[in-house]
Amino acid sequence: MTDPQATPQKDKPWLFRTYAGHSTARASNALYRNNLSKGQTGLSVAFDLPTQTGYDSDHELSKGEVGKVGVPVCHLGDMRLLFDQIPLEQMNTSMTINATAPWLLALYIAVAEEQGADVSQLNGTVQNDLIKEYLSRGTYICPPEPSMRMITDVAAYTREHLPKWNPMNVCSYHLQEAGATPQQELAFALATACAVLDDLKSKVPAEHFPQMVGRISFFVNAGIRFVTEMCKMRAFVDLWDEICRDRYGIDDPKYRRFRYGVQVNSLGLTEPQPENNVYRILIEALAVTLSKKARCRALQLPAWNEALGLPRPWDQQWSLRLQQVLAYETDLLEYDDLFDNNPAIDRKVAELSEGAREELARIDEMGGAVKAIEYMKSRLVEANAERISGIETGNTVVVGVNKFTTTEPSPLTTGEDAIMVSDPEAEADQIGRLTEWRASRDEAAVQAALADLRAAARDGRNVMAPSIAAAKAGATTGEWGETVRAAFGQYRGPTGVARAPSNRTEGLEDVREAVDAVSAKLGRKLKFVVGKPGLDGHSNGAEQIAARARDCGMEIAYEGIRLTPAEIVAAVRDEDAHVVGLSILSGSHIPLMGDLMELMRAEGLGHVPVIVGGIIPEDDAVRLRAMGVAQVYTPKDFRLNQIMMDIVALVDQTPVAAE
């Protein structure tokens, strides 16, 4: 007879992660060891933008970006410091890295070997998904075809040498951040996985291919519509099983299992009334934990105040404690799936699956995900425009933003140190140590290793072994990046913003009249240059501003991401622009705008109004205005039509430059 007092058998909880890294390898190492001491069970490493895009910290494009959105890692010494006193053989480490994934994994392997670890026992993941970089995040380096080759080089190498390592995290997270509907998120992520497996088939022995299918993992977003999001996860499980079985002939169910980690939605975190974000994060966490069939393998939660700036260690701890309460205090892990045979859930899963199959078929007709990048990008821009329009009109309610906006002052956001700021000395410290590293290494050994890497890229050999050799010799991230750029070329992805106006005209009548009126005064169409200076590839906001300006009747010039201040100023001059709009979300707005405003004046363009949008604290906004920036917008400024009217007003009162 069963003892009624016996404790029910509990499932193991998911991995608890906190996505972290900032300033320097030393500071990030202290943060990791602190988080591990609080019960975090996996590491999730955030790298800064120069590291993600293959530049050293002292490169021109790195100015202002070093240590801002993650940790700078330029060489083996940085990687040693990052994992000092952290035994890698005992860790499950996720590294959010894509274009430079072969290089960062090479550095990780080199450090593990120095620690005396058995490399075959290393456990973790590199994200290594370049297709979503072209669609949403923007930290790509090379064109799609050679990028795909490097993805599968990593996969083939790990099969032989790191059998417990996940060589790719198909990342649909940023697709949702870029506006993807659940059906698009399902289809675009699954199409990416298929593209990788199609390429990988030729690189591993046939008898090992099923195991490699089993090593592909996913990294998914969970939004606020948590019933839909939970159904999306159940659809992912079903569709992946179906694809593995029918498309790739995988018989063993364990290799068809949909294994995924989650970062819940950061796009929906609000700057107004940020304390409400705590509830949003909890509800989104439920979407990926409640259903046993579709429960995540690892979960990382943002901090409540990430729409304001860098979270403090206490803010990260608060998010970690939420996971621990859910896993250890509730009875969630004691039950079978709570949603099996629920007709409402089954209907929603079937609807999402059918929509995803239709999109997948369309992508297949185009030749697969690599060939369909421009199509997928344009679909995301359109879907994001619909999402923003819903918030503007109030059809989509965001509490504290477009409804229930009356509020008491929040004690959580007042006082000194309410938001952590990055160490202003970190960039100089990093560059100083990089200079010392270059001076102390064996230059001949470095050049020989880089020459072998170049040859491997040219000859079609797997780039992993020569990358590891280059790491051990003392090569830098920028040198690795320059080598692959030289071998494979650089790439500028599609913006998704067509020149022709869309059919979305409702509510634009007043703005169009104002644009027409000022254009008549100017004697030509109001010309608006939109740009993204620096290395920040989060282009969603810039795309939506450009698309709305176009639909309002302005003539736009938008060439996409990763522009130097000099390139933007040249575009303003060559396009004879009336106004400039710049988007910077990485926190590097002060140094980048300082350089740009100085160049504008030097080129005789000081009369052209410049507006800036981003995650910009009010103190920084004051500094930007003092530099001559005309307007500063932050996430609370969600009414795009009002921004368009502000642009018209700025141009209408701008004096014409002296001839």
Tab-separated table of N, CA and C in Angstrom, residues 1 55 70 72 93 119 183 272 329 332 353 367 370 373 439 575 596 604:
chain	number	residue	atom	x	y	z
A	1	MET	N	0.851	-1.200	0.000
A	1	MET	CA	0.000	0.000	0.000
A	1	MET	C	0.890	1.255	0.000
A	55	TYR	N	36.319	41.972	-33.741
A	55	TYR	CA	37.245	43.102	-33.685
A	55	TYR	C	37.951	43.113	-32.345
A	70	GLY	N	28.475	43.134	-22.729
A	70	GLY	CA	29.035	41.837	-22.395
A	70	GLY	C	30.512	41.991	-22.100
A	72	PRO	N	34.545	41.712	-22.851
A	72	PRO	CA	35.481	41.668	-23.976
A	72	PRO	C	36.457	40.501	-23.809
A	93	THR	N	28.220	25.382	-19.663
A	93	THR	CA	28.445	26.772	-20.072
A	93	THR	C	27.769	27.057	-21.406
A	119	VAL	N	38.757	17.193	-22.227
A	119	VAL	CA	37.957	17.992	-23.166
A	119	VAL	C	36.712	17.230	-23.615
A	183	GLN	N	3.844	31.735	-35.450
A	183	GLN	CA	4.021	30.863	-36.622
A	183	GLN	C	5.351	31.145	-37.320
A	272	PRO	N	8.440	52.783	-18.417
A	272	PRO	CA	7.476	53.293	-17.444
A	272	PRO	C	7.056	52.169	-16.480
A	329	GLU	N	9.792	25.444	-4.242
A	329	GLU	CA	8.714	25.655	-3.272
A	329	GLU	C	7.363	25.179	-3.790
A	332	LEU	N	5.144	22.052	-8.853
A	332	LEU	CA	5.115	21.977	-10.314
A	332	LEU	C	5.794	20.719	-10.856
A	353	SER	N	0.844	25.009	-35.593
A	353	SER	CA	1.609	24.047	-36.389
A	353	SER	C	1.279	24.176	-37.867
A	367	GLY	N	14.260	27.473	-51.806
A	367	GLY	CA	15.585	26.849	-51.750
A	367	GLY	C	16.159	26.739	-50.362
A	370	VAL	N	18.767	29.806	-46.216
A	370	VAL	CA	19.825	30.706	-46.693
A	370	VAL	C	19.340	31.524	-47.882
A	373	ILE	N	16.574	34.502	-46.919
A	373	ILE	CA	16.885	35.494	-45.878
A	373	ILE	C	16.165	36.819	-46.131
A	439	ALA	N	52.664	42.494	-27.165
A	439	ALA	CA	54.107	42.714	-27.011
A	439	ALA	C	54.817	41.489	-26.435
A	575	GLU	N	23.486	62.792	-49.477
A	575	GLU	CA	22.030	62.722	-49.678
A	575	GLU	C	21.364	64.086	-49.528
A	596	LEU	N	30.378	62.044	-33.756
A	596	LEU	CA	29.531	62.370	-34.903
A	596	LEU	C	29.193	63.860	-34.943
A	604	GLY	N	30.473	71.313	-42.045
A	604	GLY	CA	29.521	72.373	-42.356
A	604	GLY	C	28.077	71.906	-42.332
